[in-house]
Amino acid sequence: MARKLENKVAVVTGGTTGIGLGIAQELAEAGARLFIAGRRQEELDAAVRTIGHGAVGVQGDVTQFADLDRLYDVVQQHGAQIDILVANAGGGSFQPIGAITEEEFDRTFGLNVKATLFTVQKALPLLRDGASIILTGSTESVRALPAFSVYGATKAAIRNFARHWILDLKDRHIRVNTIAPGATRTPGLQGLAADDAEWQALEGGLAAQIPLGRLADPREIGKAAAFLASDDASYVNGVELFVDGGFAQI
């Protein structure tokens, strides 16, 4: 693989499993120096071993400002400025209107929207001019699934962050793009199913709606993120890049 990100410093939140890990692996293999953040130390340690290339893991919860501050303190302690910031941490659960709880609403917006905002805002002093910010969105910004309205609303907010932030950051020539994965075979998606039979039904139902007829591998999402992070995307700014097998295009 061409090392298009050689000598670049990248920070990936939610980088221990699933899409975040796939992104981190691709950035590292393209030459970036990686800092990844995750909540669970055991998973974080495993991810660091999987990524290799001298990746640094920082344990913390992005919904906690003190943990975000500690993440960036570690980056500073390594004498690094950030070239690539991937605000990836997120999640959600199925709750139809009429059964949405205040707790789940607050949890999902807190993780997907509030934490994304402050992950980026707190990084600004460390971001190089000309840096690339990548936000993890979803096809649910434009397509709907039953009982997933709260999650979809948070991802629509993420997409609009990118639109506004390219104006706020234009004087620093910082690019902000959203990557919108389709259904991807991740522990988080599998966790939405109660058992193997339910997962098989969910996977089959999702795959049937995708023109390519299958779910994505996390590394496929990572390859798209590596493109947005690189100079090959130097004139790509404010977009929502769908990596979804065609799902959102039909």
Rosetta silent file (secondary structure, phi, psi, omega in degrees, C-alpha in Angstrom):
SEQUENCE: MARKLENKVAVVTGGTTGIGLGIAQELAEAGARLFIAGRRQEELDAAVRTIGHGAVGVQGDVTQFADLDRLYDVVQQHGAQIDILVANAGGGSFQPIGAITEEEFDRTFGLNVKATLFTVQKALPLLRDGASIILTGSTESVRALPAFSVYGATKAAIRNFARHWILDLKDRHIRVNTIAPGATRTPGLQGLAADDAEWQALEGGLAAQIPLGRLADPREIGKAAAFLASDDASYVNGVELFVDGGFAQI
SCORE:     score description
SCORE:     0.000 S_00000001
   1 L     0.000  136.283  175.202    0.000    0.000    0.000 S_00000001
   2 L   -65.327  134.148 -176.144    1.203    3.497   -0.829 S_00000001
   3 L   -91.894   73.416 -174.701    1.986    5.305    2.406 S_00000001
   4 L   -72.736  -12.495 -178.474    0.079    8.471    1.543 S_00000001
   5 L  -111.727   22.021  179.361   -0.196    9.517    5.184 S_00000001
   6 L   -54.979  133.441  178.180    3.494    9.219    6.053 S_00000001
   7 L    70.330   10.042  174.418    4.481   11.606    8.890 S_00000001
   8 L   -92.298  147.415  176.662    0.835   12.502    9.551 S_00000001
   9 E  -107.314  127.646 -177.826   -0.614   12.321   13.069 S_00000001
  10 E  -124.590  141.349  173.432   -4.124   10.914   13.383 S_00000001
  11 E  -118.953  128.714  178.683   -6.554   10.686   16.308 S_00000001
  12 E  -125.508  119.485  174.057   -9.474    8.239   16.093 S_00000001
  13 E   -89.555  153.099 -175.217  -12.154    8.097   18.773 S_00000001
  14 L    60.377   38.372 -172.071  -14.094    4.881   19.205 S_00000001
  15 L   -94.189   14.186 -173.296  -11.107    3.209   17.588 S_00000001
  16 L   -93.138  -25.405 -177.717  -11.153   -0.111   19.409 S_00000001
  17 L  -144.445  168.336  169.821  -13.734   -2.103   17.448 S_00000001
  18 H    57.797 -137.145 -176.327  -15.844   -2.095   14.313 S_00000001
  19 H   -61.845  -41.576 -179.955  -15.675    0.843   11.940 S_00000001
  20 H   -60.007  -41.556  177.985  -13.345    2.830   14.184 S_00000001
  21 H   -67.474  -41.412  177.355  -10.837   -0.013   14.278 S_00000001
  22 H   -59.999  -40.927  177.368  -11.111   -0.481   10.514 S_00000001
  23 H   -64.818  -47.083 -178.583  -10.394    3.219   10.005 S_00000001
  24 H   -60.102  -41.837  179.916   -7.462    3.159   12.417 S_00000001
  25 H   -62.210  -43.358 -178.571   -5.939    0.126   10.684 S_00000001
  26 H   -68.726  -39.997  178.412   -6.154    1.749    7.260 S_00000001
  27 H   -63.569  -42.308 -179.322   -4.714    5.068    8.464 S_00000001
  28 H   -64.715  -42.701 -179.141   -1.828    3.279   10.167 S_00000001
  29 H   -68.488  -22.647  175.521   -1.055    1.163    7.114 S_00000001
  30 L   -84.591    0.653  173.085   -1.025    4.353    5.028 S_00000001
  31 L   109.873   -3.605 -176.888    1.714    5.684    7.295 S_00000001
  32 L   -72.834  150.248  172.551   -0.109    7.759    9.901 S_00000001
  33 E   -90.503  118.493 -166.333    0.999    7.875   13.518 S_00000001
  34 E  -102.164  135.148  163.893   -2.090    6.769   15.438 S_00000001
  35 E  -119.207  124.468  178.779   -3.678    7.765   18.723 S_00000001
  36 E  -119.909  145.646  178.926   -6.893    5.861   19.423 S_00000001
  37 E  -117.748  140.256  176.600   -9.413    6.406   22.197 S_00000001
  38 E  -157.197  158.516 -174.497  -11.769    3.819   23.670 S_00000001
  39 L   -79.199  -37.445 -171.092  -13.710    3.221   26.874 S_00000001
  40 L  -101.772  120.963 -173.272  -12.679   -0.330   27.722 S_00000001
  41 H   -60.573  -41.236 -177.955   -9.015   -0.911   28.541 S_00000001
  42 H   -62.690  -45.470  177.810   -8.974   -4.567   27.482 S_00000001
  43 H   -66.100  -37.161  178.809  -10.432   -3.794   24.055 S_00000001
  44 H   -62.005  -46.123  179.291   -8.121   -0.792   23.753 S_00000001
  45 H   -62.008  -41.064  179.390   -5.042   -2.914   24.426 S_00000001
  46 H   -65.088  -39.730  179.857   -6.203   -5.506   21.895 S_00000001
  47 H   -65.552  -41.414  178.522   -6.802   -2.813   19.280 S_00000001
  48 H   -59.754  -41.540  177.584   -3.342   -1.326   19.785 S_00000001
  49 H   -65.508  -40.310 -179.143   -1.840   -4.778   19.198 S_00000001
  50 H   -66.278  -42.850 -177.858   -3.993   -5.295   16.109 S_00000001
  51 H   -70.468  -43.333 -176.735   -3.133   -1.906   14.605 S_00000001
  52 L    64.231 -150.720  176.262    0.592   -2.061   15.361 S_00000001
  53 L    54.999   27.799  177.147    2.751    0.640   13.764 S_00000001
  54 L    74.164   20.680 -179.943    3.379    2.218   17.170 S_00000001
  55 L   -59.430  145.488  179.456   -0.252    3.120   17.808 S_00000001
  56 E  -113.240  127.276  177.896   -0.963    4.743   21.176 S_00000001
  57 E  -101.235  137.605  178.530   -4.150    3.893   23.071 S_00000001
  58 E  -126.451  115.573 -178.715   -5.812    6.320   25.478 S_00000001
  59 E   -75.959  135.457  177.898   -8.575    4.988   27.705 S_00000001
  60 L   171.073  165.902 -179.813  -11.544    7.302   28.150 S_00000001
  61 L  -111.432  118.136 -174.651  -15.192    8.114   27.485 S_00000001
  62 L   -66.923  -13.348  176.308  -15.692   10.877   24.908 S_00000001
  63 L   -80.190   -7.270  179.660  -18.873   11.998   26.672 S_00000001
  64 L  -105.745  117.246 -174.869  -16.704   13.036   29.633 S_00000001
  65 H   -59.826  -36.354  179.538  -14.867   16.315   29.059 S_00000001
  66 H   -62.094  -35.855  178.961  -12.057   15.357   31.453 S_00000001
  67 H   -71.177  -38.291  174.987  -11.391   12.244   29.356 S_00000001
  68 H   -62.147  -43.811  178.548  -11.304   14.272   26.143 S_00000001
  69 H   -60.134  -39.530 -179.507   -8.856   16.676   27.763 S_00000001
  70 H   -67.043  -37.687  176.424   -6.690   13.743   28.814 S_00000001
  71 H   -56.828  -48.652 -177.390   -6.707   12.359   25.264 S_00000001
  72 H   -74.717  -25.784  172.827   -5.345   15.600   23.885 S_00000001
  73 H   -63.184  -40.603  178.484   -2.910   15.929   26.775 S_00000001
  74 H   -63.522  -41.969  177.724   -1.405   12.586   25.723 S_00000001
  75 H   -59.883  -44.707  178.889   -1.072   13.815   22.149 S_00000001
  76 H   -63.357  -39.366  179.733    0.672   16.947   23.421 S_00000001
  77 H   -62.059  -26.339  176.364    2.963   14.886   25.647 S_00000001
  78 L   -87.474    6.128  177.860    4.143   13.093   22.517 S_00000001
  79 L    67.025   30.541 -172.786    4.934   16.479   21.000 S_00000001
  80 L  -108.840  143.850  163.755    2.411   15.967   18.247 S_00000001
  81 L  -104.762  155.786 -171.544    0.086   18.223   16.313 S_00000001
  82 E   -97.681  125.917  175.096   -2.943   16.617   14.703 S_00000001
  83 E   -96.430  -29.774 -174.585   -3.227   16.287   10.922 S_00000001
  84 E  -136.744  123.529  176.141   -6.223   13.944   10.897 S_00000001
  85 E  -121.632  120.447  177.260   -9.073   13.809   13.410 S_00000001
  86 E  -111.261  105.595  177.666  -11.697   11.087   13.073 S_00000001
  87 E   -88.013   89.602 -169.832  -14.630   11.706   15.436 S_00000001
  88 L  -106.536  -26.181 -173.676  -16.039    8.219   15.164 S_00000001
  89 L   -55.474  133.133 -179.738  -17.402    7.227   18.591 S_00000001
  90 L  -176.795  177.736  178.836  -21.156    6.690   18.444 S_00000001
  91 L   172.264  179.239  179.880  -24.030    4.287   18.839 S_00000001
  92 L  -179.774  174.550  179.093  -27.753    3.860   19.204 S_00000001
  93 L  -144.186  163.062 -179.710  -30.574    1.411   19.784 S_00000001
  94 L   -80.140  122.316  171.817  -33.982    0.582   18.333 S_00000001
  95 L  -149.195  113.521 -179.651  -36.880    2.410   20.017 S_00000001
  96 L   -73.280  155.693  175.359  -40.063    3.259   18.075 S_00000001
  97 L   -57.672  134.747 -173.104  -41.912    6.507   18.653 S_00000001
  98 L   104.818  -20.214  179.286  -44.195    5.931   21.602 S_00000001
  99 L  -127.876    9.911 -179.334  -41.543    3.910   23.414 S_00000001
 100 L   -75.020  128.068 -179.763  -38.559    6.303   23.298 S_00000001
 101 L   -95.487  152.486  176.414  -37.208    6.939   26.768 S_00000001
 102 H   -60.437  -37.949 -179.279  -35.640   10.172   27.967 S_00000001
 103 H   -61.719  -45.098 -178.988  -32.609    8.172   29.093 S_00000001
 104 H   -69.834  -38.257  176.759  -32.017    6.695   25.631 S_00000001
 105 H   -59.271  -50.597 -178.312  -32.583   10.051   23.925 S_00000001
 106 H   -63.590  -39.808 -179.286  -30.063   11.760   26.191 S_00000001
 107 H   -64.508  -44.967 -175.626  -27.566    8.919   25.863 S_00000001
 108 H   -71.114  -43.482  177.755  -27.707    8.830   22.052 S_00000001
 109 H   -69.632  -34.582  178.574  -27.577   12.588   21.536 S_00000001
 110 H   -63.542  -42.271 -179.020  -24.906   12.899   24.205 S_00000001
 111 H   -77.669  -48.850 -171.601  -22.672   10.345   22.510 S_00000001
 112 H   -81.505  -32.479 -174.284  -23.352   11.021   18.838 S_00000001
 113 H  -107.284  -61.263 -176.720  -23.869   14.796   18.820 S_00000001
 114 H   -60.720  -46.926 -177.586  -22.546   16.494   21.961 S_00000001
 115 H   -66.510  -36.042  176.654  -19.433   14.343   22.207 S_00000001
 116 H   -62.777  -45.637  179.304  -18.662   14.779   18.496 S_00000001
 117 H   -56.298  -49.876 -174.125  -18.915   18.544   18.825 S_00000001
 118 H   -80.072  -22.588  170.258  -16.561   18.735   21.774 S_00000001
 119 H   -59.621  -43.135  179.529  -14.195   16.105   20.379 S_00000001
 120 H   -74.440  -48.049 -175.400  -13.621   18.503   17.498 S_00000001
 121 H   -60.760  -42.893 -178.640  -13.745   21.757   19.456 S_00000001
 122 H   -70.801  -18.896  178.202  -11.248   20.605   22.077 S_00000001
 123 H   -82.640  -16.734 -170.549   -8.876   19.440   19.317 S_00000001
 124 H   -53.582  -41.732  179.939   -8.737   22.818   17.552 S_00000001
 125 H   -63.988  -22.941 -178.998   -5.621   24.136   19.342 S_00000001
 126 H   -96.428  -12.134 -178.111   -3.726   21.002   18.284 S_00000001
 127 E   -74.770  132.038  173.496   -4.986   20.808   14.707 S_00000001
 128 E   -69.974  149.873  168.566   -2.564   21.912   12.038 S_00000001
 129 E   -61.203  136.264 -176.059   -3.805   24.404    9.485 S_00000001
 130 E    86.415    7.656 -179.612   -4.884   22.342    6.499 S_00000001
 131 E   -68.110  166.963  176.657   -5.874   19.376    8.678 S_00000001
 132 E  -116.139  123.435  173.347   -8.602   16.894    7.775 S_00000001
 133 E  -106.153  130.147  178.265  -11.548   16.278   10.107 S_00000001
 134 E  -122.035  123.394  177.345  -13.681   13.235    9.381 S_00000001
 135 E  -102.703  139.963  177.979  -17.033   12.748   11.105 S_00000001
 136 E   -93.033  110.992  177.603  -18.721    9.354   11.118 S_00000001
 137 L   -99.770 -141.819 -178.281  -22.281    9.709    9.920 S_00000001
 138 L  -171.000  155.426  172.767  -24.672    7.096    8.577 S_00000001
 139 H   -61.757  -18.879  178.829  -27.033    6.360    5.723 S_00000001
 140 H   -68.791   -3.232  171.618  -29.752    7.005    8.333 S_00000001
 141 H   -70.338  -24.254 -177.898  -29.176   10.721    7.703 S_00000001
 142 L  -127.999  -16.110  178.753  -31.170   10.278    4.493 S_00000001
 143 L  -118.872  157.315 -174.745  -32.787    6.826    4.742 S_00000001
 144 L  -116.698  147.217  168.981  -35.055    5.475    7.446 S_00000001
 145 L  -124.587  145.403  177.199  -35.279    2.291    9.461 S_00000001
 146 L   -59.105  139.622  173.586  -38.214    1.468   11.741 S_00000001
 147 L    67.300   20.024 -176.636  -37.640    2.356   15.403 S_00000001
 148 L  -124.110   26.547 -171.841  -34.358    4.151   14.649 S_00000001
 149 H   -68.385  -37.035 -178.874  -35.514    7.778   14.552 S_00000001
 150 H   -65.894  -46.852  177.009  -33.376    9.062   17.427 S_00000001
 151 H   -58.630  -47.221 -179.390  -30.215    7.569   15.934 S_00000001
 152 H   -59.975  -38.666  178.950  -31.139    8.926   12.491 S_00000001
 153 H   -64.825  -37.629  178.629  -31.690   12.410   13.899 S_00000001
 154 H   -66.753  -36.250 -178.413  -28.223   12.398   15.480 S_00000001
 155 H   -74.911  -29.491  171.609  -26.607   11.425   12.189 S_00000001
 156 H   -65.121  -36.712  176.414  -28.466   14.189   10.351 S_00000001
 157 H   -64.840  -41.737  178.668  -26.990   16.570   12.920 S_00000001
 158 H   -58.455  -45.827 -179.441  -23.493   15.197   12.253 S_00000001
 159 H   -60.154  -37.854 -179.126  -23.895   15.833    8.538 S_00000001
 160 H   -77.295  -25.654  169.760  -24.912   19.431    9.232 S_00000001
 161 H   -54.702  -47.210 -177.704  -21.965   19.980   11.567 S_00000001
 162 H   -59.823  -43.002  179.816  -19.715   19.414    8.545 S_00000001
 163 H   -58.986  -43.766 -176.188  -21.613   21.958    6.448 S_00000001
 164 H   -79.094  -37.333 -174.702  -21.282   24.667    9.074 S_00000001
 165 H   -70.411  -26.854  177.046  -17.782   23.915   10.304 S_00000001
 166 H   -65.153  -23.984  174.864  -16.201   24.277    6.860 S_00000001
 167 H   -79.555  -43.113  179.621  -17.274   27.913    7.092 S_00000001
 168 H   -62.169  -32.150 -171.698  -16.054   28.351   10.664 S_00000001
 169 L  -108.092   10.793 -173.385  -12.662   26.824    9.793 S_00000001
 170 H   -64.113  -32.651 -179.391  -12.143   28.133    6.263 S_00000001
 171 H   -67.549  -20.006  177.683   -9.428   30.603    7.282 S_00000001
 172 H   -98.749    2.033  178.399   -7.363   27.671    8.568 S_00000001
 173 L    56.782   33.009  177.051   -8.018   25.618    5.416 S_00000001
 174 L   -88.553  124.373  178.921   -9.237   22.731    7.562 S_00000001
 175 E   -87.072  141.540  177.223  -11.398   20.308    5.625 S_00000001
 176 E  -130.709  118.482  179.458  -14.412   18.696    7.312 S_00000001
 177 E  -130.765  155.702  177.387  -16.125   15.749    5.687 S_00000001
 178 E  -112.283  129.746  173.198  -18.658   13.152    6.781 S_00000001
 179 E  -101.047  128.016 -174.279  -18.285    9.503    5.933 S_00000001
 180 E  -114.396   91.564  178.809  -21.648    7.737    5.846 S_00000001
 181 E   -70.901  146.979  166.843  -21.257    3.977    6.167 S_00000001
 182 L   -85.395 -163.223  179.782  -24.049    1.675    5.234 S_00000001
 183 L   -58.958  124.830 -174.651  -24.736   -1.531    7.111 S_00000001
 184 E  -129.108  139.008 -177.558  -21.361   -2.844    8.260 S_00000001
 185 L   -74.568   91.913 -177.107  -20.548   -6.120    9.949 S_00000001
 186 L  -129.322  158.876  174.470  -19.511   -4.790   13.360 S_00000001
 187 H   -58.251  -34.473  179.636  -19.961   -5.904   16.965 S_00000001
 188 H   -64.181  -43.585  178.196  -22.189   -2.854   17.486 S_00000001
 189 H   -67.959  -43.091  179.048  -24.593   -3.844   14.731 S_00000001
 190 H   -62.540  -30.219  179.987  -24.590   -7.468   15.809 S_00000001
 191 L   -69.177  -14.071  176.408  -25.335   -6.301   19.343 S_00000001
 192 L   -73.462  -17.128  179.492  -28.688   -4.947   18.186 S_00000001
 193 L   -95.135  142.429 -176.228  -29.828   -8.541   17.752 S_00000001
 194 L   -75.506  -27.922 -177.825  -30.855  -10.579   20.778 S_00000001
 195 L  -157.042 -179.864 -176.546  -29.447  -13.883   19.487 S_00000001
 196 H   -61.954  -39.936 -178.754  -27.897  -15.582   16.461 S_00000001
 197 H   -64.513  -41.930  179.056  -31.228  -16.204   14.786 S_00000001
 198 H   -66.819  -37.132  177.759  -32.235  -12.559   15.123 S_00000001
 199 H   -64.704  -43.678  179.027  -28.840  -11.482   13.788 S_00000001
 200 H   -59.070  -41.033  179.271  -29.185  -13.745   10.751 S_00000001
 201 H   -67.297  -41.924  179.837  -32.592  -12.229   10.052 S_00000001
 202 H   -65.431  -46.735 -179.406  -31.289   -8.674   10.525 S_00000001
 203 H   -62.026  -44.592 -179.814  -28.219   -9.253    8.355 S_00000001
 204 H   -64.086  -40.566  179.424  -30.255  -10.912    5.628 S_00000001
 205 H   -65.787  -40.662  177.951  -32.871   -8.183    5.656 S_00000001
 206 H   -67.114  -46.402 -178.414  -30.253   -5.441    5.414 S_00000001
 207 H   -60.124  -35.143 -178.983  -28.272   -7.194    2.690 S_00000001
 208 H   -65.479  -21.077 -179.473  -31.424   -7.618    0.590 S_00000001
 209 L   -92.164   -4.592 -174.482  -31.808   -3.826    0.459 S_00000001
 210 L  -103.202  125.277 -178.965  -28.237   -3.190   -0.717 S_00000001
 211 L   -53.090  -34.955  177.334  -27.499   -3.298   -4.466 S_00000001
 212 L   -76.926   -9.875  171.206  -24.176   -5.063   -3.813 S_00000001
 213 L    76.628   18.873 -179.498  -26.099   -7.669   -1.807 S_00000001
 214 L  -157.378  166.086  173.601  -23.917   -7.742    1.296 S_00000001
 215 L   -83.419  160.364  178.854  -22.823   -5.807    4.363 S_00000001
 216 E   -80.955  156.319  166.040  -19.544   -3.891    4.382 S_00000001
 217 L   -91.244  142.491 -179.162  -16.355   -4.932    6.082 S_00000001
 218 H   -54.753  -31.334  179.990  -15.018   -2.245    8.463 S_00000001
 219 H   -67.380  -26.364  176.476  -11.784   -2.024    6.464 S_00000001
 220 H   -67.831  -36.906  174.593  -13.795   -0.908    3.417 S_00000001
 221 H   -67.452  -39.208  178.701  -15.042    2.067    5.423 S_00000001
 222 H   -59.936  -38.284 -179.930  -11.456    2.614    6.563 S_00000001
 223 H   -64.523  -38.160  177.568  -10.211    2.866    2.989 S_00000001
 224 H   -67.538  -39.200  177.211  -12.692    5.644    2.275 S_00000001
 225 H   -64.201  -39.997  178.560  -11.610    7.472    5.434 S_00000001
 226 H   -62.415  -36.250  174.814   -7.961    7.149    4.404 S_00000001
 227 H   -62.262  -50.155 -178.865   -8.845    8.790    1.098 S_00000001
 228 H   -62.114  -29.383 -179.469  -10.587   11.715    2.825 S_00000001
 229 H   -77.321  -19.307 -170.225   -7.593   12.078    5.151 S_00000001
 230 L   -92.947  169.752  176.862   -5.073   12.206    2.330 S_00000001
 231 H   -69.059  -15.261  174.278   -3.925   14.895   -0.077 S_00000001
 232 H   -61.864  -23.009  179.261   -5.784   12.976   -2.802 S_00000001
 233 H  -106.049   28.099 -173.204   -8.914   14.572   -1.286 S_00000001
 234 L   -61.898  -20.563  179.031   -7.368   18.044   -0.989 S_00000001
 235 L  -113.293   19.224  177.474  -10.344   19.661   -2.784 S_00000001
 236 L  -103.526  117.106 -172.296  -13.027   17.544   -1.092 S_00000001
 237 L  -149.402  127.093  175.868  -14.721   19.592    1.623 S_00000001
 238 L    80.818   10.803 -175.713  -18.085   19.433    3.363 S_00000001
 239 L   -86.300  162.849  167.627  -19.253   16.290    1.614 S_00000001
 240 E  -112.648  103.493 -175.930  -21.237   13.337    2.888 S_00000001
 241 E   -92.458  112.206 -179.587  -19.461   10.360    1.322 S_00000001
 242 E   -83.742  124.269  175.876  -21.707    7.306    1.247 S_00000001
 243 E  -120.723   80.382 -161.222  -19.868    4.013    1.588 S_00000001
 244 L  -142.180   14.388 -179.830  -22.942    1.840    1.520 S_00000001
 245 L    65.243   13.698  179.601  -22.986   -0.523   -1.436 S_00000001
 246 L    97.480   -0.137 -172.897  -25.513    1.776   -3.115 S_00000001
 247 H   -56.582  -45.428 -174.831  -28.165    1.602   -0.387 S_00000001
 248 H   -81.429   -1.294 -175.071  -28.761    5.361   -0.086 S_00000001
 249 H  -100.510    1.648 -176.766  -28.759    5.871   -3.846 S_00000001
 250 L  -121.859    0.000    0.000  -31.912    3.932   -4.671 S_00000001
